[in-house]
Short mmCIF file of N, CA and C in Angstrom, two decimals:
data_model
loop_
_atom_site.label_atom_id
_atom_site.label_comp_id
_atom_site.label_asym_id
_atom_site.label_seq_id
_atom_site.Cartn_x
_atom_site.Cartn_y
_atom_site.Cartn_z
N VAL A 217 249.98 134.34 -12.93
CA VAL A 217 250.21 135.24 -13.81
C VAL A 217 249.31 136.20 -13.41
N THR A 218 248.24 136.28 -13.06
CA THR A 218 247.63 137.29 -12.19
C THR A 218 248.19 137.98 -11.19
N TYR A 219 248.74 137.26 -10.42
CA TYR A 219 249.73 137.87 -9.27
C TYR A 219 250.91 138.96 -9.77
N THR A 220 251.51 138.49 -10.69
CA THR A 220 252.56 138.97 -11.12
C THR A 220 251.94 140.47 -12.03
N LEU A 221 250.79 140.20 -12.79
CA LEU A 221 250.38 141.50 -13.00
C LEU A 221 249.86 142.58 -12.38
N GLY A 222 249.11 141.92 -11.04
CA GLY A 222 248.70 142.86 -10.30
C GLY A 222 249.90 143.69 -9.33
N ASN A 223 251.21 142.91 -9.52
CA ASN A 223 252.55 143.68 -8.82
C ASN A 223 252.97 144.72 -10.29
N LEU A 224 252.84 144.30 -11.11
CA LEU A 224 253.14 145.41 -12.06
C LEU A 224 252.31 146.50 -11.96
N CYS A 225 251.06 146.36 -11.70
CA CYS A 225 250.21 147.36 -11.87
C CYS A 225 250.45 148.23 -10.61
N ALA A 226 250.95 147.49 -9.30
CA ALA A 226 251.03 148.34 -8.21
C ALA A 226 252.55 149.16 -8.37
N MET A 227 253.57 148.50 -9.20
CA MET A 227 254.68 149.27 -9.70
C MET A 227 254.34 150.72 -10.28
N GLY A 228 253.32 150.39 -11.19
CA GLY A 228 253.07 151.52 -12.21
C GLY A 228 252.35 152.58 -11.40
N GLY A 229 251.58 152.19 -10.18
CA GLY A 229 251.04 153.44 -9.62
C GLY A 229 252.13 154.12 -8.59
N THR A 230 253.04 153.87 -8.12
CA THR A 230 254.17 154.34 -7.58
C THR A 230 255.19 155.01 -8.79
N LEU A 231 255.20 154.34 -9.63
CA LEU A 231 255.77 155.33 -11.02
C LEU A 231 255.05 156.83 -11.21
N PHE A 232 253.64 156.35 -11.30
CA PHE A 232 252.68 157.58 -11.45
C PHE A 232 252.92 158.45 -9.98
N MET A 233 252.98 157.96 -8.91
CA MET A 233 253.00 158.72 -7.71
C MET A 233 254.33 159.70 -7.36
N PHE A 234 255.43 158.70 -7.61
CA PHE A 234 256.50 159.60 -7.29
C PHE A 234 257.34 160.12 -8.61
N GLY A 235 256.81 159.81 -9.71
CA GLY A 235 257.56 159.88 -11.15
C GLY A 235 258.23 158.89 -11.57
N PRO A 236 258.86 158.47 -12.86
CA PRO A 236 259.23 157.60 -13.31
C PRO A 236 260.53 157.90 -12.95
N ILE A 237 261.60 158.92 -12.83
CA ILE A 237 262.77 159.13 -13.12
C ILE A 237 263.29 158.83 -11.66
N SER A 238 262.52 159.65 -10.68
CA SER A 238 262.53 159.84 -9.10
C SER A 238 262.48 158.27 -8.59
N GLN A 239 261.49 157.31 -9.15
CA GLN A 239 261.32 156.06 -8.67
C GLN A 239 262.36 155.09 -9.08
N CYS A 240 262.84 155.44 -10.47
CA CYS A 240 264.16 154.24 -10.93
C CYS A 240 265.32 154.58 -9.96
N LYS A 241 265.51 155.80 -9.70
CA LYS A 241 266.66 156.27 -9.00
C LYS A 241 266.70 155.56 -7.52
N ASN A 242 265.27 155.82 -7.01
CA ASN A 242 265.17 155.05 -5.49
C ASN A 242 265.32 153.23 -5.46
N MET A 243 264.90 152.94 -7.16
CA MET A 243 264.77 151.38 -6.85
C MET A 243 266.16 150.78 -7.31
N PHE A 244 267.05 151.43 -7.66
CA PHE A 244 268.46 151.16 -7.93
C PHE A 244 269.33 151.88 -7.06
N ARG A 245 268.99 152.19 -6.01
CA ARG A 245 270.13 152.39 -5.04
C ARG A 245 270.46 151.16 -4.36
N MET A 246 271.81 151.55 -3.78
CA MET A 246 272.74 150.38 -3.40
C MET A 246 271.80 149.43 -2.40
N ARG A 247 271.02 150.24 -1.53
CA ARG A 247 270.38 149.02 -0.49
C ARG A 247 269.10 148.40 -0.98
N ARG A 248 268.85 148.71 -2.30
CA ARG A 248 267.49 148.11 -2.89
C ARG A 248 267.89 147.27 -3.99
N ILE A 249 269.03 147.43 -4.61
CA ILE A 249 268.94 146.97 -5.92
C ILE A 249 268.92 145.37 -6.23
N TRP A 250 269.91 144.72 -4.85
CA TRP A 250 269.53 143.45 -5.16
C TRP A 250 267.63 142.88 -4.87
N ALA A 251 267.11 143.74 -4.12
CA ALA A 251 265.75 143.24 -4.06
C ALA A 251 264.94 143.58 -5.26
N THR A 252 265.56 144.57 -5.79
CA THR A 252 264.72 145.29 -7.14
C THR A 252 265.10 144.17 -8.36
N LEU A 253 266.43 143.53 -8.56
CA LEU A 253 266.96 142.91 -8.99
C LEU A 253 266.14 141.36 -9.13
N ILE A 254 266.00 140.99 -7.93
CA ILE A 254 265.44 139.91 -7.86
C ILE A 254 263.87 139.74 -7.74
N TYR A 255 263.60 141.13 -7.54
CA TYR A 255 262.01 141.13 -7.87
C TYR A 255 261.64 140.90 -9.16
N PHE A 256 262.33 141.97 -10.11
CA PHE A 256 261.94 141.63 -11.53
C PHE A 256 262.49 140.37 -12.19
N PHE A 257 263.39 139.54 -11.78
CA PHE A 257 263.78 138.54 -12.32
C PHE A 257 262.44 137.48 -11.88
N SER A 258 262.15 137.33 -10.76
CA SER A 258 261.06 136.33 -9.97
C SER A 258 259.89 136.77 -10.92
N MET A 259 259.65 138.05 -11.26
CA MET A 259 258.39 138.37 -12.04
C MET A 259 258.40 137.77 -13.43
N GLY A 260 259.46 137.81 -14.12
CA GLY A 260 259.83 137.12 -15.13
C GLY A 260 259.68 135.85 -15.29
N MET A 261 260.27 135.01 -14.38
CA MET A 261 260.41 133.54 -14.19
C MET A 261 258.96 133.08 -13.81
N THR A 262 258.07 133.87 -13.21
CA THR A 262 256.80 133.58 -12.62
C THR A 262 255.62 133.31 -13.77
N ILE A 263 255.81 134.32 -14.55
CA ILE A 263 255.21 134.34 -16.03
C ILE A 263 255.56 133.25 -16.96
N THR A 264 257.02 132.97 -16.91
CA THR A 264 257.65 132.09 -17.52
C THR A 264 257.32 130.63 -17.36
N ALA A 265 257.40 130.38 -15.88
CA ALA A 265 256.96 129.05 -15.54
C ALA A 265 255.36 128.75 -15.63
N ALA A 266 254.32 129.80 -15.72
CA ALA A 266 253.06 129.72 -15.73
C ALA A 266 252.83 129.46 -17.47
N VAL A 267 253.17 130.20 -18.07
CA VAL A 267 253.02 130.50 -19.43
C VAL A 267 253.55 129.60 -20.39
N TYR A 268 254.77 129.34 -20.34
CA TYR A 268 255.64 128.47 -21.06
C TYR A 268 255.92 127.45 -20.75
N TRP A 269 256.28 127.19 -19.67
CA TRP A 269 256.85 125.94 -18.93
C TRP A 269 255.61 125.04 -18.57
N ASP A 270 254.50 125.66 -18.12
CA ASP A 270 253.03 125.14 -17.58
C ASP A 270 253.42 124.16 -16.26
N ASP A 271 254.36 124.69 -15.31
CA ASP A 271 254.76 123.96 -14.16
C ASP A 271 254.44 124.68 -12.96
N PRO A 272 253.20 124.13 -12.22
CA PRO A 272 252.55 124.86 -11.35
C PRO A 272 253.71 125.03 -9.96
N PHE A 273 254.42 123.92 -9.90
CA PHE A 273 255.47 124.14 -8.69
C PHE A 273 256.37 125.05 -8.68
N LEU A 274 257.14 124.99 -10.13
CA LEU A 274 258.13 126.18 -10.56
C LEU A 274 257.23 127.78 -10.17
N THR A 275 256.00 127.64 -10.54
CA THR A 275 255.44 128.89 -10.43
C THR A 275 255.25 129.15 -9.14
N LEU A 276 254.87 128.55 -8.48
CA LEU A 276 254.77 128.83 -6.81
C LEU A 276 256.01 128.85 -6.44
N VAL A 277 257.00 128.46 -6.66
CA VAL A 277 258.18 128.92 -6.22
C VAL A 277 258.52 130.30 -6.42
N PHE A 278 258.37 130.45 -7.76
CA PHE A 278 258.85 132.04 -8.01
C PHE A 278 257.79 132.99 -7.72
N MET A 279 256.86 132.63 -7.51
CA MET A 279 256.00 133.42 -6.60
C MET A 279 256.12 133.83 -5.25
N LEU A 280 256.99 132.96 -4.40
CA LEU A 280 257.24 133.21 -3.32
C LEU A 280 258.43 133.98 -3.46
N PHE A 281 259.45 133.62 -4.24
CA PHE A 281 260.60 134.48 -4.43
C PHE A 281 260.17 136.13 -4.73
N GLN A 282 259.02 135.95 -5.09
CA GLN A 282 258.78 137.45 -5.89
C GLN A 282 258.16 138.22 -4.38
N MET A 283 257.19 137.33 -3.51
CA MET A 283 256.87 137.67 -2.09
C MET A 283 257.99 138.34 -1.28
N ALA A 284 259.01 137.30 -1.26
CA ALA A 284 260.03 137.85 -0.59
C ALA A 284 260.92 139.02 -0.69
N ALA A 285 261.09 139.05 -2.09
CA ALA A 285 261.53 140.18 -2.61
C ALA A 285 261.03 141.57 -2.53
N LEU A 286 259.64 141.45 -2.72
CA LEU A 286 258.69 142.58 -2.55
C LEU A 286 258.55 142.88 -0.97
N THR A 287 258.81 142.06 0.00
CA THR A 287 258.49 142.46 1.41
C THR A 287 260.08 143.17 1.71
N TRP A 288 261.04 142.61 1.10
CA TRP A 288 262.35 143.14 1.28
C TRP A 288 262.53 144.81 0.91
N TYR A 289 262.07 144.69 -0.33
CA TYR A 289 262.17 145.94 -0.94
C TYR A 289 261.53 147.22 -0.28
N CYS A 290 260.11 146.77 0.21
CA CYS A 290 259.12 147.49 1.29
C CYS A 290 259.76 147.83 2.36
N ALA A 291 260.33 146.88 2.90
CA ALA A 291 260.86 147.04 4.26
C ALA A 291 262.33 147.83 3.83
N SER A 292 262.98 148.03 2.94
CA SER A 292 264.22 149.16 2.73
C SER A 292 263.62 150.90 3.09
N TYR A 293 262.18 150.88 2.68
CA TYR A 293 261.68 152.29 3.24
C TYR A 293 261.45 152.33 4.55
N ILE A 294 261.59 151.68 5.22
CA ILE A 294 260.81 151.81 7.06
C ILE A 294 262.19 151.50 7.73
N PRO A 295 262.58 152.35 8.48
CA PRO A 295 263.86 152.74 9.12
C PRO A 295 263.80 151.37 10.31
N PHE A 296 264.87 150.44 10.06
CA PHE A 296 265.24 149.22 10.82
C PHE A 296 264.38 148.33 10.37
N ALA A 297 263.55 148.15 9.28
CA ALA A 297 262.47 147.03 9.04
C ALA A 297 263.43 145.99 8.52
N GLN A 298 264.33 146.44 7.99
CA GLN A 298 265.51 145.29 7.48
C GLN A 298 265.99 144.35 8.29
N ARG A 299 266.47 145.13 9.35
CA ARG A 299 267.36 144.67 10.50
C ARG A 299 266.21 143.59 11.36
N ILE A 300 264.99 144.31 11.54
CA ILE A 300 264.04 143.63 12.17
C ILE A 300 263.83 142.19 11.75
N LEU A 301 263.56 142.15 9.91
CA LEU A 301 263.04 141.03 9.47
C LEU A 301 264.46 140.23 9.58
N LYS A 302 265.40 140.53 9.39
CA LYS A 302 266.76 139.87 9.74
C LYS A 302 266.66 139.10 10.81
N GLY A 303 266.42 139.68 12.14
CA GLY A 303 266.40 139.10 13.24
C GLY A 303 265.14 138.11 13.54
N CYS A 304 264.11 138.41 12.84
CA CYS A 304 263.27 137.60 12.71
C CYS A 304 263.17 136.15 12.20
N LEU A 305 264.06 136.26 11.19
CA LEU A 305 264.19 135.02 10.23
C LEU A 305 265.38 134.30 10.76
N GLY A 306 266.63 135.02 11.12
CA GLY A 306 267.52 134.37 12.17
C GLY A 306 267.09 133.49 13.44
N LYS A 307 266.19 134.36 13.96
CA LYS A 307 265.59 133.40 15.26
C LYS A 307 264.69 132.18 14.58
N ALA A 308 263.78 132.49 13.54
CA ALA A 308 263.09 131.24 13.08
C ALA A 308 264.08 130.17 12.60
N LEU A 309 264.90 130.50 11.75
CA LEU A 309 265.71 129.55 11.12
C LEU A 309 266.66 128.81 12.45
N GLY A 310 267.36 129.64 13.32
CA GLY A 310 267.82 129.24 14.49
C GLY A 310 267.13 128.12 15.47
N GLU A 311 265.74 128.44 15.41
CA GLU A 311 264.85 127.37 16.11
C GLU A 311 264.67 126.25 15.37
N LEU A 312 264.96 126.36 14.03
CA LEU A 312 264.64 125.05 13.40
C LEU A 312 265.99 124.23 13.26
N ASP A 313 266.91 124.87 13.70
CA ASP A 313 268.03 124.14 13.82
C ASP A 313 268.38 123.16 15.09
N GLY A 314 267.93 123.71 16.19
CA GLY A 314 268.06 122.84 17.52
C GLY A 314 267.17 123.24 18.36
#
């Protein structure tokens, strides 16, 4: 729960820095919309799994989704960063296969 609240505070900081309308427009651009939606969904599910379901395993899984979505979202602001992440992940998973 604390991790998710920290992420919400960080999101509030960017809202303050860039302005809420500008930040929302950027968050829901086509190249960021899926990362944004998965990020918000995973934050909600992290809190739900921790508080209502009291399930540490699901809480950890949703925290990992939250970290991955935040990483992908942040990478969308850096030129070629998503392409580099895709390449690294593809090579890492490819090495696991064979």
